[in-house]
Coordinates of C-alpha atoms and ligand atoms in Angstrom, one line a residue:
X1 CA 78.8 97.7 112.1
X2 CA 82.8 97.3 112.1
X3 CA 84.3 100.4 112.6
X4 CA 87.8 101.5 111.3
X5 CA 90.4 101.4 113.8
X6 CA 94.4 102.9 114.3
X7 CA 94.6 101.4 117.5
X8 CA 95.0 98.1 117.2
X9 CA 97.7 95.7 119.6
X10 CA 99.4 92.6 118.6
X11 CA 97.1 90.6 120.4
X12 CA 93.7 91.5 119.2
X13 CA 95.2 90.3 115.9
X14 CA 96.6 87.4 116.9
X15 CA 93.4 86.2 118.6
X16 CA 92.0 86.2 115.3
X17 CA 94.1 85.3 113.2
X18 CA 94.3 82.1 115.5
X19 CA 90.3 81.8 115.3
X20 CA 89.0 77.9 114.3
X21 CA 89.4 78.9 110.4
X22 CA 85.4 78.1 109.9
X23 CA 84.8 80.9 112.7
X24 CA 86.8 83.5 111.1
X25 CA 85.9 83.2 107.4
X26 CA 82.3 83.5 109.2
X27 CA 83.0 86.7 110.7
X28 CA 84.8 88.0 107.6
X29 CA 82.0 87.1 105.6
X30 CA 79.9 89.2 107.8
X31 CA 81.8 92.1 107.7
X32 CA 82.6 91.9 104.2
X33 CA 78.7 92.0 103.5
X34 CA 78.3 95.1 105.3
X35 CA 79.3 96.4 102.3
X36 CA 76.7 97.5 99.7
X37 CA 78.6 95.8 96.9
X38 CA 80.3 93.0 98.6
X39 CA 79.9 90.9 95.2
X40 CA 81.8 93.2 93.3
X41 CA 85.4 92.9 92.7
X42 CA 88.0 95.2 91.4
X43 CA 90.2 94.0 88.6
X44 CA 93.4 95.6 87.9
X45 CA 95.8 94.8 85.1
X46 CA 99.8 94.3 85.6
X47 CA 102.3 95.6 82.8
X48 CA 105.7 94.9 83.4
X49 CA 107.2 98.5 82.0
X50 CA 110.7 97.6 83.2
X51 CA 111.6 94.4 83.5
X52 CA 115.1 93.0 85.0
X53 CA 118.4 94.4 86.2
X54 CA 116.8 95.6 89.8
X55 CA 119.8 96.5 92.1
X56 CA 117.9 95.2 95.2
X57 CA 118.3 92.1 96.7
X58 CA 114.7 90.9 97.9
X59 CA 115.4 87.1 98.0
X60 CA 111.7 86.6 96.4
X61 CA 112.1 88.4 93.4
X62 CA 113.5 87.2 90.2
X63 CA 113.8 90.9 88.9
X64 CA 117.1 91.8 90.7
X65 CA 120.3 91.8 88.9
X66 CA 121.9 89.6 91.4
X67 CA 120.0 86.4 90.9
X68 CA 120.4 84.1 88.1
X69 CA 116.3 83.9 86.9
X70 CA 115.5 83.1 83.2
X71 CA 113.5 86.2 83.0
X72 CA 112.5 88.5 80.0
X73 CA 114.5 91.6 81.0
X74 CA 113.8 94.9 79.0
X75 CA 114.5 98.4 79.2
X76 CA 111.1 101.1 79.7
X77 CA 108.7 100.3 77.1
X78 CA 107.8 103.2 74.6
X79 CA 104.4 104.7 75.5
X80 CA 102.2 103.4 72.5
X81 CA 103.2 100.0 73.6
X82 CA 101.3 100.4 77.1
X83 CA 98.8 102.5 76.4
X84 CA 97.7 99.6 73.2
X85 CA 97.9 97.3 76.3
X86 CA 95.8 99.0 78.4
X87 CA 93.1 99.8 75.4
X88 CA 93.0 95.9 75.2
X89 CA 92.5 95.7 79.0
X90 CA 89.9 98.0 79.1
X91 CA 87.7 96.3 76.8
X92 CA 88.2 92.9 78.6
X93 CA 86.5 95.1 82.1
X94 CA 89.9 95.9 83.2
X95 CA 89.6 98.8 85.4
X96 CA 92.8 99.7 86.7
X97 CA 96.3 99.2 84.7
X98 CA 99.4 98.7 87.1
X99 CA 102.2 100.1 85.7
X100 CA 105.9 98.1 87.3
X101 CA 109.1 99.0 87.0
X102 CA 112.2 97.5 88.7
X103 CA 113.5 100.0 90.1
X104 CA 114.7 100.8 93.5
X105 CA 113.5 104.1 93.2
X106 CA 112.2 106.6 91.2
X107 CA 115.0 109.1 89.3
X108 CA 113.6 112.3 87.9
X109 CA 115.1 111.4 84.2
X110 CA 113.8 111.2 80.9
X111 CA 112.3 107.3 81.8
X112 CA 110.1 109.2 84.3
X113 CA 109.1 111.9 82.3
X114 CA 107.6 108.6 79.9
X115 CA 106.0 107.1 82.8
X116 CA 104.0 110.2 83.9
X117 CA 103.0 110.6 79.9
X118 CA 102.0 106.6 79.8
X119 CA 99.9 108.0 83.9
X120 CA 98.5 110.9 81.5
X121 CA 97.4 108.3 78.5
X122 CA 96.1 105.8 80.3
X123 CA 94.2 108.3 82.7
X124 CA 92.6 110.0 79.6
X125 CA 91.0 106.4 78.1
X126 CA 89.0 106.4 81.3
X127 CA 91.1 103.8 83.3
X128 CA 92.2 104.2 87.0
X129 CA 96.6 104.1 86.8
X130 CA 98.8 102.8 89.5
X131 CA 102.4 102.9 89.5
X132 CA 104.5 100.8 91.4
X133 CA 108.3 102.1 90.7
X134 CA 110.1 101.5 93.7
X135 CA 110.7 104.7 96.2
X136 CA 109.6 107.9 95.7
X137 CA 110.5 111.5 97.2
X138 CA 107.2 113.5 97.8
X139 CA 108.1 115.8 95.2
X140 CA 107.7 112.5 92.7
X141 CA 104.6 111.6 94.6
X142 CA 103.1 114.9 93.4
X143 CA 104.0 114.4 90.0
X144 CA 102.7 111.3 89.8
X145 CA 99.5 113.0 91.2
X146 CA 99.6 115.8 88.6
X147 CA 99.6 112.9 86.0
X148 CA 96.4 111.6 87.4
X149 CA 98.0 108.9 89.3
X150 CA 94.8 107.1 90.8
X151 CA 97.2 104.6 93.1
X152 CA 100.6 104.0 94.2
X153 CA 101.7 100.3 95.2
X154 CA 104.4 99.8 97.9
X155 CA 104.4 96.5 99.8
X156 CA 105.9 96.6 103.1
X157 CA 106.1 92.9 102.0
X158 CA 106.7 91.3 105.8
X159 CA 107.1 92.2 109.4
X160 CA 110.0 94.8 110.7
X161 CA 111.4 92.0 112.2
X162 CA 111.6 89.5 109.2
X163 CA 112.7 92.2 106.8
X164 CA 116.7 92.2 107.4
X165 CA 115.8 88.1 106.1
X166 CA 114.6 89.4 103.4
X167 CA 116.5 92.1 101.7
X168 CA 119.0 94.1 102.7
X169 CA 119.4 96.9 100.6
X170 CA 116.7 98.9 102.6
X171 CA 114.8 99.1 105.5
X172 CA 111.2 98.5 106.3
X173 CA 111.3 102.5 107.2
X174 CA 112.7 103.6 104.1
X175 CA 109.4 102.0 102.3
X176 CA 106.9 103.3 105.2
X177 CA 108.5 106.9 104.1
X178 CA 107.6 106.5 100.6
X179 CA 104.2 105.3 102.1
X180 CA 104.1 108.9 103.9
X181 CA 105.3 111.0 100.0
X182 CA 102.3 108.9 98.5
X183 CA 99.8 109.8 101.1
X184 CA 100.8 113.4 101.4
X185 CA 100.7 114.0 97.3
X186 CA 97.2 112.6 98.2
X187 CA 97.3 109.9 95.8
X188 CA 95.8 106.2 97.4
X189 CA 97.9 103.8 98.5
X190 CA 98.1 100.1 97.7
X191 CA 100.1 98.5 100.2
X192 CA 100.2 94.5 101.6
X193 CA 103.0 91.8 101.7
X194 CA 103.7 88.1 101.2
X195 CA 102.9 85.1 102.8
X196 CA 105.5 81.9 102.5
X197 CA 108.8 83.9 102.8
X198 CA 109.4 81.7 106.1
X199 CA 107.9 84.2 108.5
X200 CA 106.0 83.0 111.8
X201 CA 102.8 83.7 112.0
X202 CA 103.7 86.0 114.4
X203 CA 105.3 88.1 111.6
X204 CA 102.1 87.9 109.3
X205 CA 100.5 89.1 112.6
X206 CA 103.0 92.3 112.9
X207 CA 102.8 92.9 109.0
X208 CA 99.2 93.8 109.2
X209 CA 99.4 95.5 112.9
X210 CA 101.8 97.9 110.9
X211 CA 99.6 98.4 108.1
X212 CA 96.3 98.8 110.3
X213 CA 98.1 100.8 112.2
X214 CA 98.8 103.4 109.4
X215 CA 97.7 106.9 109.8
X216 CA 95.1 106.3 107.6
X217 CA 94.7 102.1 105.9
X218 CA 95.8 101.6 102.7
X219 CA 92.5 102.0 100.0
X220 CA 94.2 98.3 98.9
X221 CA 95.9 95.7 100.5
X222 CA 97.4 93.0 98.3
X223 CA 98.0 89.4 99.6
X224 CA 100.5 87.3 97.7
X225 CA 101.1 84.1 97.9
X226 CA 104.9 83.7 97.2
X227 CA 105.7 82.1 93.7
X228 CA 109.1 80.6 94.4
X229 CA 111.1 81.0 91.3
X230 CA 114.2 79.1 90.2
X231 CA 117.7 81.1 90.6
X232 CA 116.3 83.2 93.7
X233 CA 117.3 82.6 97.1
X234 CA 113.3 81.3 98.1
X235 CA 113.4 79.1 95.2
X236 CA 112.9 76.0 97.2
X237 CA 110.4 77.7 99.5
X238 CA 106.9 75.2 100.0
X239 CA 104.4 76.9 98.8
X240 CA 101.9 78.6 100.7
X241 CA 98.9 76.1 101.6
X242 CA 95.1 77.7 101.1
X243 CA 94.6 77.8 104.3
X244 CA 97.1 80.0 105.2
X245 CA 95.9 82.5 102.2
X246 CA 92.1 82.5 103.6
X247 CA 93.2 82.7 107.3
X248 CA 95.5 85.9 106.2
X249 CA 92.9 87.3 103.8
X250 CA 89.8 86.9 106.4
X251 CA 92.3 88.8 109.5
X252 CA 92.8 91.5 106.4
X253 CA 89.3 91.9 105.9
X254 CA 88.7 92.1 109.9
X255 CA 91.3 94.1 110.8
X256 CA 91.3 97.2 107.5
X257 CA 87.3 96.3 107.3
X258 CA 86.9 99.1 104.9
X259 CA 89.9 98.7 102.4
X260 CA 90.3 96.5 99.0
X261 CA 91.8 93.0 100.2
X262 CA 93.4 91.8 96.7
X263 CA 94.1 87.9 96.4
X264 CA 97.2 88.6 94.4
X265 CA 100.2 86.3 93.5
X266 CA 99.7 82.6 93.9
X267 CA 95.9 82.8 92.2
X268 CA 97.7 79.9 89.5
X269 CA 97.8 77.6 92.0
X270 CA 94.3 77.6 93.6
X271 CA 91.2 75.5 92.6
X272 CA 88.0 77.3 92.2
X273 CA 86.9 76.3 95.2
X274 CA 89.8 77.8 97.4
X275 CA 90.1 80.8 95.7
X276 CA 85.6 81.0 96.1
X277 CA 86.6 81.0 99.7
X278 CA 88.8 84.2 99.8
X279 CA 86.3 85.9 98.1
X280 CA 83.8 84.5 100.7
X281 CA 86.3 85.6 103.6
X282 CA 86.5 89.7 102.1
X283 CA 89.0 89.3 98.9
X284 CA 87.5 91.9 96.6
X285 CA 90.2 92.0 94.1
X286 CA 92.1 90.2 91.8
X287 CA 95.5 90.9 89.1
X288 CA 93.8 89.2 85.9
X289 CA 95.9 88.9 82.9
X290 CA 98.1 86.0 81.4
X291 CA 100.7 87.0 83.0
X292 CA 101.8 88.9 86.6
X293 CA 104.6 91.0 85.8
X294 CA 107.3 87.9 85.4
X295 CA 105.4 84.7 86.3
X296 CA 101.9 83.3 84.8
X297 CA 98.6 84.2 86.3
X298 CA 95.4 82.5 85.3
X299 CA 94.2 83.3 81.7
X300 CA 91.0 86.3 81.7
X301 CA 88.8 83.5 80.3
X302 CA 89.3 81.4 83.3
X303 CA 88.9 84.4 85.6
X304 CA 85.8 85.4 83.5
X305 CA 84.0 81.8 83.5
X306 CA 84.6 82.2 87.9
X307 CA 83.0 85.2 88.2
X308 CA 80.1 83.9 86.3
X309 CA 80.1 80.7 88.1
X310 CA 80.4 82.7 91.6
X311 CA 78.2 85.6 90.6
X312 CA 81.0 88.3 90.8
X313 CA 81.0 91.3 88.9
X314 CA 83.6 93.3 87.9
X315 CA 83.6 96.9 89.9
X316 CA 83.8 100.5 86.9
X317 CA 86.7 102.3 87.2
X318 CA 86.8 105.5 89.0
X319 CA 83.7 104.4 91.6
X320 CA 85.1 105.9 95.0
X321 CA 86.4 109.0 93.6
X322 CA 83.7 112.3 95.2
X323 CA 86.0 114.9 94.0
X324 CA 87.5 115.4 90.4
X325 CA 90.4 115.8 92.3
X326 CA 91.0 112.5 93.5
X327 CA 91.5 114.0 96.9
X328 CA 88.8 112.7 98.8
X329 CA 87.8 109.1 98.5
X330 CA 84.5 107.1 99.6
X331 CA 86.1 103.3 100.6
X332 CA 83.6 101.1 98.6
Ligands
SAM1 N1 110.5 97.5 92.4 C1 109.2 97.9 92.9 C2 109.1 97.6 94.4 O1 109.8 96.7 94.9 O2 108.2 98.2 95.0 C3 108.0 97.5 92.2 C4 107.9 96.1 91.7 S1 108.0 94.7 92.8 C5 108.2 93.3 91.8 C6 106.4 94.7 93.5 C7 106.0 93.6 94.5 O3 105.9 92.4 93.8 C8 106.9 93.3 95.6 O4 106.8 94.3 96.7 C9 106.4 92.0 96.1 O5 105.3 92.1 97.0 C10 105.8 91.4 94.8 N2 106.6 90.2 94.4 C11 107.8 90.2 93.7 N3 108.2 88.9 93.5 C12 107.2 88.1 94.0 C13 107.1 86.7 94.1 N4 108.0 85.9 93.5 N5 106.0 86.2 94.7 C14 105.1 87.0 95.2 N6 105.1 88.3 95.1 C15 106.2 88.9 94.6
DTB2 C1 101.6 93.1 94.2 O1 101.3 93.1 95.5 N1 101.7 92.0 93.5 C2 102.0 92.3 92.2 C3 102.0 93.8 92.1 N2 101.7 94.2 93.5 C4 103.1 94.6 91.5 C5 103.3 91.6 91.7 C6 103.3 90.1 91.9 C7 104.6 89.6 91.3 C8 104.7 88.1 91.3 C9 106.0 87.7 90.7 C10 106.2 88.0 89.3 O2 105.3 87.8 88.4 O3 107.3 88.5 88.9
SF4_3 FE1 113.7 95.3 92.6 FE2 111.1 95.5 93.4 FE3 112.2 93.1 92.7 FE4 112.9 94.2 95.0 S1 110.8 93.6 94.5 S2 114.3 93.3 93.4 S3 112.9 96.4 94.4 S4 111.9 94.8 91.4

């Protein structure tokens, strides 16, 4: 039985992250099926609430102001808008709606008194909500949890030591002290990174020693795949190759044995076949939907026709919550 662990080092990780690739999708595999419902996979939704005009400077993103992307920018939506969306979601098996804003953090204005009424609607159609709105104080966090926020996304995106190459406008600790708001407020936290920013593997290694190493792990770990988009500094970035995806996602599974591994970003540009592999090596999770929150995603057909083909089901919302209060949680 894997057990979950704080303690880990850099290099029990890197030992096997560096496993023969067959090896460690094996022993991924394994652990993965030590869960009851290891054929099960969470889907969430993404709505792009506020889209553009970000005053950060994270060289992947073509949401900040500063870069020259051919983006849809828009100011908050108006509540019936996502809450129509979500309706639409839920009857496709959409379990969770992710609600992103860009925003480098959270300002208690009017435009966050609408988010914590689209938390409330969304939360009252029987959907689990997860915000990701840049950084939060802890009194936000609890607001967000009065809502009947489910989740909070916050990537720590990379290692310490890549960050600076990434964006400047903040550090690494500022987002692993929103990380501490969101825990304390009790809410779950959904936090992973990027693959293909030009970090060694050294730094994917550090990314999830720092994550593993959390207090408690993140309930969900996302793993993008970087989608280089034109006008942004990464624009001309290679993108990521499979392998690198399944090695990262099988270490994820083997190092947070318990949390959600999401195969996030990048699902556009895998086969089938590649993408049946994460799954195999502990992905339980997917963003389904025509779109991410800028770029394309695969269309819910495709997605649906996989799952079928791979014998994948799609997990109800609202399955690890014990208490009403979403403050204890059961991880899967
Ligand atoms: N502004 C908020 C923040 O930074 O937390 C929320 C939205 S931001 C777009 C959420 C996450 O999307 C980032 O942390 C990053 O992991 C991911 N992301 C953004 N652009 C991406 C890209 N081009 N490829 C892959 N992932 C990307
Ligand atoms: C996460 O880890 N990936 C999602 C979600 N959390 C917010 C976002 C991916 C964005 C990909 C680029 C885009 O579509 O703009
Ligand atoms: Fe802004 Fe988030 Fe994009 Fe960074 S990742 S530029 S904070 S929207």
């Amino acid at each position: 039985m894997s057990i979950v662990r704080n303690n880990w080092t850099f290099d029990e990780i890197a030992a096997i992250y560096h496993k023969p690739l067959l090896d460690l999708i094996y022993e991924a595999a394994t652990v993965h099926r030590e869960h009851k419902n290891y054929a099960e996979v969470q889907i969430s939704s993404l709505v792009n609430i506020k889209s553009g005009g970000c005053p950060e400077d994270c060289a992947y993103c073509p949401q900040a102001a500063r870069y020259h992307t051919e983006i849809d920018v828009h100011a908050l939506l108006k509540q019936e808008e996502v809450l129509a969306t979500a309706k639409q979601a839920k009857e496709a098996g959409v379990s969770r709606m992710c609600l992103g804003a860009a925003w480098r953090e959270v300002r208690d204005n009017r435009d966050f008194d609408r988010v914590l009424d689209m938390v409330r609607g969304i939360n009252d159609i029987g959907m689990e909500v997860c915000c990701t709105l840049g950084m939060l104080t802890y009194e936000q966090a609890q607001r967000l949890a009065e809502a009947g926020l489910y989740a909070y996304n916050h990537n720590i995106d990379t290692s310490s030591e890549h960050y600076g190459e990434i964006i400047t406008t903040r550090t690494i600790d500022d987002r692993l002290k929103t990380l501490d708001h969101v825990r304390k407020a009790n809410l779950t936290i959904c936090s992973g990174g990027i693959v293909g920013l030009g970090e060694k593997d050294s730094d994917r290694i550090n990314m999830l020693l720092l994550l593993a190493n959390l207090p408690k792990h993140p309930e969900s770990v996302p793993i993008n795949a970087l989608v280089p988009v034109q006008g942004t500094p990464l624009e001309n970035q290679p993108r990521v190759p499979f392998h690198d995806m399944v090695r990262m996602i099988a270490t994820t599974r083997l190092v947070l044995p318990k949390s959600v591994v999401r195969l996030s970003a990048g699902r556009r540009e895998m086969s089938m076949a590649e993408q049946a592999l994460c799954f195999m090596a502990g992905a339980n999770s997917i963003f389904a939907g025509d779109k991410l929150l800028t770029t394309d995603n695969p269309s819910f057909e495709e997605d649906m026709n996989m799952f079928e083909l791979l014998g994948l089901t799609a997990r109800k919302p609202f399955k690890d919550v014990i208490t009403h209060n979403h403050s204890e949680h059961a991880q899967l």
